[in-house]
Amino acid sequence: MVSPQNASDGRGRIPLIAGSATVAAFLAVGLVVYLLVPRALSVEYERYQGDRVTVDHPRGWAVEEEIEPHASWGAVHFLPPDGDEDFPETAMAVGWYSGPTHEDAGTEAVEAWNEAAAELGFEDWDQEELDPADYADVPGGWDAAMFEDTYTGLDNTAEMFGWQETERFSLALQIHVAESDGTMAYWIAWYGPQSERGSYERVVHETLESFTPRA
């Protein structure tokens, strides 16, 4: 026969066991969320100041400028050290060119990217228009457009540096500025593996915020 004391002890164990199971379940869910949510990278920066643009880039990255400067266009690539586990097969680039085909930045950017995508034969290609105001402080008189593309294939940057990962993304901001001798187009872009996109979000924001055409 079970005594009242023992019965009380037994009933008391049930909520304790249930509570322990609930805590364990929450811990398990928390661990899964921790493992699945991308780790936001935090880096220190150096400032690049060129004749046409100023931008911050992660400290220690190589800066590759055009060997022979051109009067009407230019581009600069920023590359992490070889073997950098935080930024595998990744690059940031900035550039500028005069006399864009289209006055509005959106049409210019979409047309140029569509031509490149068709030429390179991308598969599973998807394009999303983003709001430049969410990433950069663009003066009201400047025309800006921003797009993010995901695709399977090697873009020009990946081919240039001999990368292998084909599940990639490209994010680009284009700005058109009316100058005394015509319209000048300025752009900044990130290229990298789709698997790393979430962890790059903070760095992408901070570099785009720093991007300043020297118009």
Short mmCIF file of C-alpha atoms in Angstrom, two decimals:
data_model
loop_
_atom_site.label_atom_id
_atom_site.label_comp_id
_atom_site.label_asym_id
_atom_site.label_seq_id
_atom_site.Cartn_x
_atom_site.Cartn_y
_atom_site.Cartn_z
CA MET A 1 0.00 0.00 0.00
CA VAL A 2 1.32 3.42 -0.93
CA SER A 3 1.39 5.88 1.92
CA PRO A 4 0.03 9.40 1.44
CA GLN A 5 3.58 10.67 1.78
CA ASN A 6 4.86 8.41 -0.99
CA ALA A 7 1.86 9.23 -3.19
CA SER A 8 2.59 12.91 -2.76
CA ASP A 9 6.21 12.34 -3.71
CA GLY A 10 5.15 10.50 -6.87
CA ARG A 11 2.78 13.21 -7.97
CA GLY A 12 5.48 15.79 -7.37
CA ARG A 13 7.87 14.04 -9.71
CA ILE A 14 5.55 14.28 -12.73
CA PRO A 15 5.67 18.09 -13.14
CA LEU A 16 9.40 18.01 -12.43
CA ILE A 17 9.96 15.46 -15.18
CA ALA A 18 7.65 17.34 -17.53
CA GLY A 19 9.45 20.58 -16.73
CA SER A 20 12.83 19.00 -17.42
CA ALA A 21 11.57 17.68 -20.74
CA THR A 22 10.28 21.14 -21.69
CA VAL A 23 13.62 22.76 -20.81
CA ALA A 24 15.46 20.11 -22.82
CA ALA A 25 13.17 20.72 -25.79
CA PHE A 26 13.74 24.48 -25.63
CA LEU A 27 17.50 23.94 -25.43
CA ALA A 28 17.38 21.61 -28.42
CA VAL A 29 15.35 24.10 -30.45
CA GLY A 30 17.69 26.89 -29.41
CA LEU A 31 20.69 24.86 -30.54
CA VAL A 32 19.10 24.16 -33.91
CA VAL A 33 18.26 27.85 -34.39
CA TYR A 34 21.81 28.82 -33.39
CA LEU A 35 23.27 26.39 -35.90
CA LEU A 36 20.92 27.42 -38.72
CA VAL A 37 20.96 31.21 -38.30
CA PRO A 38 23.97 32.68 -40.17
CA ARG A 39 26.67 34.19 -37.98
CA ALA A 40 26.83 37.91 -38.67
CA LEU A 41 30.43 38.81 -39.41
CA SER A 42 31.96 41.87 -37.78
CA VAL A 43 35.13 43.33 -39.25
CA GLU A 44 37.38 46.37 -39.04
CA TYR A 45 37.75 48.60 -42.07
CA GLU A 46 40.27 50.52 -44.11
CA ARG A 47 39.27 53.40 -46.37
CA TYR A 48 39.97 53.48 -50.08
CA GLN A 49 40.06 56.97 -51.58
CA GLY A 50 40.31 57.07 -55.34
CA ASP A 51 39.89 59.84 -57.86
CA ARG A 52 36.25 58.90 -58.38
CA VAL A 53 34.98 57.06 -55.29
CA THR A 54 35.58 56.60 -51.59
CA VAL A 55 34.62 53.36 -49.84
CA ASP A 56 35.47 51.32 -46.76
CA HIS A 57 36.66 47.73 -47.24
CA PRO A 58 37.53 45.01 -44.72
CA ARG A 59 40.97 45.55 -43.22
CA GLY A 60 43.67 43.39 -44.78
CA TRP A 61 41.93 42.92 -48.13
CA ALA A 62 43.95 43.37 -51.31
CA VAL A 63 43.11 46.37 -53.48
CA GLU A 64 43.41 45.70 -57.22
CA GLU A 65 43.15 48.77 -59.43
CA GLU A 66 43.29 48.98 -63.21
CA ILE A 67 46.89 48.81 -64.40
CA GLU A 68 46.21 51.46 -67.04
CA PRO A 69 43.70 54.10 -65.87
CA HIS A 70 41.02 55.13 -68.35
CA ALA A 71 39.49 58.57 -68.68
CA SER A 72 35.91 57.38 -69.15
CA TRP A 73 35.67 54.34 -66.86
CA GLY A 74 37.41 52.44 -64.10
CA ALA A 75 37.02 49.62 -61.58
CA VAL A 76 38.65 48.50 -58.35
CA HIS A 77 38.40 45.01 -56.83
CA PHE A 78 38.79 44.27 -53.13
CA LEU A 79 39.78 40.69 -52.28
CA PRO A 80 40.16 38.82 -48.97
CA PRO A 81 43.43 36.99 -48.28
CA ASP A 82 43.75 33.54 -49.85
CA GLY A 83 42.13 30.90 -47.66
CA ASP A 84 40.04 33.38 -45.65
CA GLU A 85 37.35 31.13 -44.15
CA ASP A 86 35.01 34.05 -43.39
CA PHE A 87 34.92 35.24 -47.01
CA PRO A 88 35.43 32.24 -49.34
CA GLU A 89 35.51 33.01 -53.08
CA THR A 90 34.20 36.52 -52.43
CA ALA A 91 34.94 39.97 -53.79
CA MET A 92 33.74 43.52 -53.46
CA ALA A 93 34.14 45.90 -56.37
CA VAL A 94 33.47 49.54 -57.19
CA GLY A 95 33.49 51.30 -60.52
CA TRP A 96 32.34 54.19 -62.64
CA TYR A 97 31.80 55.04 -66.30
CA SER A 98 30.63 58.04 -68.29
CA GLY A 99 27.76 58.28 -70.75
CA PRO A 100 25.49 55.43 -69.59
CA THR A 101 23.08 54.17 -72.26
CA HIS A 102 20.04 54.94 -70.11
CA GLU A 103 19.51 58.02 -67.97
CA ASP A 104 17.76 56.11 -65.19
CA ALA A 105 19.95 53.83 -63.09
CA GLY A 106 17.37 51.03 -62.85
CA THR A 107 17.05 50.43 -66.59
CA GLU A 108 20.80 50.73 -67.06
CA ALA A 109 21.60 48.20 -64.32
CA VAL A 110 18.96 45.65 -65.33
CA GLU A 111 19.84 45.75 -69.02
CA ALA A 112 23.56 45.36 -68.37
CA TRP A 113 23.03 42.47 -65.96
CA ASN A 114 20.51 40.72 -68.24
CA GLU A 115 23.02 40.81 -71.08
CA ALA A 116 25.73 39.38 -68.83
CA ALA A 117 23.45 36.64 -67.49
CA ALA A 118 22.44 35.59 -71.01
CA GLU A 119 26.04 35.61 -72.21
CA LEU A 120 27.26 33.53 -69.25
CA GLY A 121 24.37 31.07 -69.39
CA PHE A 122 23.21 31.27 -65.77
CA GLU A 123 20.74 28.67 -64.48
CA ASP A 124 18.19 29.08 -61.65
CA TRP A 125 18.58 32.82 -62.01
CA ASP A 126 16.43 35.07 -59.84
CA GLN A 127 16.55 38.85 -59.47
CA GLU A 128 15.13 40.97 -56.64
CA GLU A 129 14.93 44.76 -56.60
CA LEU A 130 16.02 46.30 -53.30
CA ASP A 131 15.49 49.78 -51.88
CA PRO A 132 18.79 51.72 -51.99
CA ALA A 133 17.64 53.76 -48.98
CA ASP A 134 17.85 50.60 -46.86
CA TYR A 135 21.57 50.34 -47.56
CA ALA A 136 22.95 53.77 -48.38
CA ASP A 137 22.33 57.47 -47.87
CA VAL A 138 21.81 58.59 -51.46
CA PRO A 139 21.30 62.34 -52.01
CA GLY A 140 17.85 63.20 -53.32
CA GLY A 141 19.15 64.61 -56.60
CA TRP A 142 20.93 61.38 -57.52
CA ASP A 143 19.21 58.47 -59.27
CA ALA A 144 19.89 55.11 -57.62
CA ALA A 145 18.87 51.50 -58.17
CA MET A 146 19.80 48.30 -56.37
CA PHE A 147 19.37 44.63 -57.25
CA GLU A 148 20.34 41.27 -55.82
CA ASP A 149 20.71 38.25 -58.10
CA THR A 150 21.10 34.58 -57.25
CA TYR A 151 22.11 32.06 -59.88
CA THR A 152 23.97 28.88 -60.71
CA GLY A 153 27.04 29.60 -62.78
CA LEU A 154 30.23 31.62 -62.71
CA ASP A 155 29.95 35.38 -63.12
CA ASN A 156 32.74 37.40 -64.71
CA THR A 157 34.38 38.05 -61.36
CA ALA A 158 34.37 34.35 -60.43
CA GLU A 159 35.85 33.44 -63.81
CA MET A 160 38.48 36.17 -63.48
CA PHE A 161 39.78 34.73 -60.21
CA GLY A 162 39.34 31.04 -61.05
CA TRP A 163 36.73 30.25 -58.40
CA GLN A 164 34.82 26.96 -58.30
CA GLU A 165 31.61 27.55 -56.28
CA THR A 166 28.73 27.91 -58.74
CA GLU A 167 25.82 28.64 -56.37
CA ARG A 168 26.41 32.37 -56.22
CA PHE A 169 24.89 35.77 -55.51
CA SER A 170 25.57 39.27 -56.75
CA LEU A 171 24.36 42.45 -55.05
CA ALA A 172 24.87 45.81 -56.74
CA LEU A 173 24.02 49.45 -56.15
CA GLN A 174 24.17 51.81 -59.13
CA ILE A 175 24.02 55.59 -58.87
CA HIS A 176 23.70 58.11 -61.70
CA VAL A 177 24.94 61.63 -61.10
CA ALA A 178 24.37 64.55 -63.48
CA GLU A 179 27.68 66.36 -63.92
CA SER A 180 28.67 69.37 -65.99
CA ASP A 181 29.86 67.21 -68.91
CA GLY A 182 27.08 64.59 -68.78
CA THR A 183 25.83 61.73 -66.64
CA MET A 184 28.31 59.60 -64.70
CA ALA A 185 27.40 56.12 -63.44
CA TYR A 186 28.91 54.83 -60.19
CA TRP A 187 28.45 51.34 -58.78
CA ILE A 188 29.44 49.06 -55.94
CA ALA A 189 28.90 45.30 -55.95
CA TRP A 190 29.43 42.20 -53.84
CA TYR A 191 29.95 38.72 -55.29
CA GLY A 192 30.03 35.52 -53.27
CA PRO A 193 28.59 32.06 -52.53
CA GLN A 194 24.89 31.96 -51.72
CA SER A 195 25.68 29.94 -48.59
CA GLU A 196 27.55 32.93 -47.10
CA ARG A 197 25.07 35.68 -48.00
CA GLY A 198 23.36 35.83 -44.59
CA SER A 199 26.60 36.19 -42.66
CA TYR A 200 27.72 39.03 -44.97
CA GLU A 201 24.67 41.21 -44.30
CA ARG A 202 26.28 43.55 -41.76
CA VAL A 203 29.45 43.99 -43.80
CA VAL A 204 27.46 44.61 -46.98
CA HIS A 205 25.43 47.28 -45.20
CA GLU A 206 28.49 49.00 -43.74
CA THR A 207 30.46 49.06 -46.98
CA LEU A 208 27.51 50.34 -49.02
CA GLU A 209 26.86 53.03 -46.42
CA SER A 210 30.45 54.21 -46.86
CA PHE A 211 30.34 54.26 -50.67
CA THR A 212 30.62 57.87 -51.83
CA PRO A 213 31.03 59.01 -55.43
CA ARG A 214 33.42 61.95 -55.56
CA ALA A 215 31.27 63.85 -58.00
#
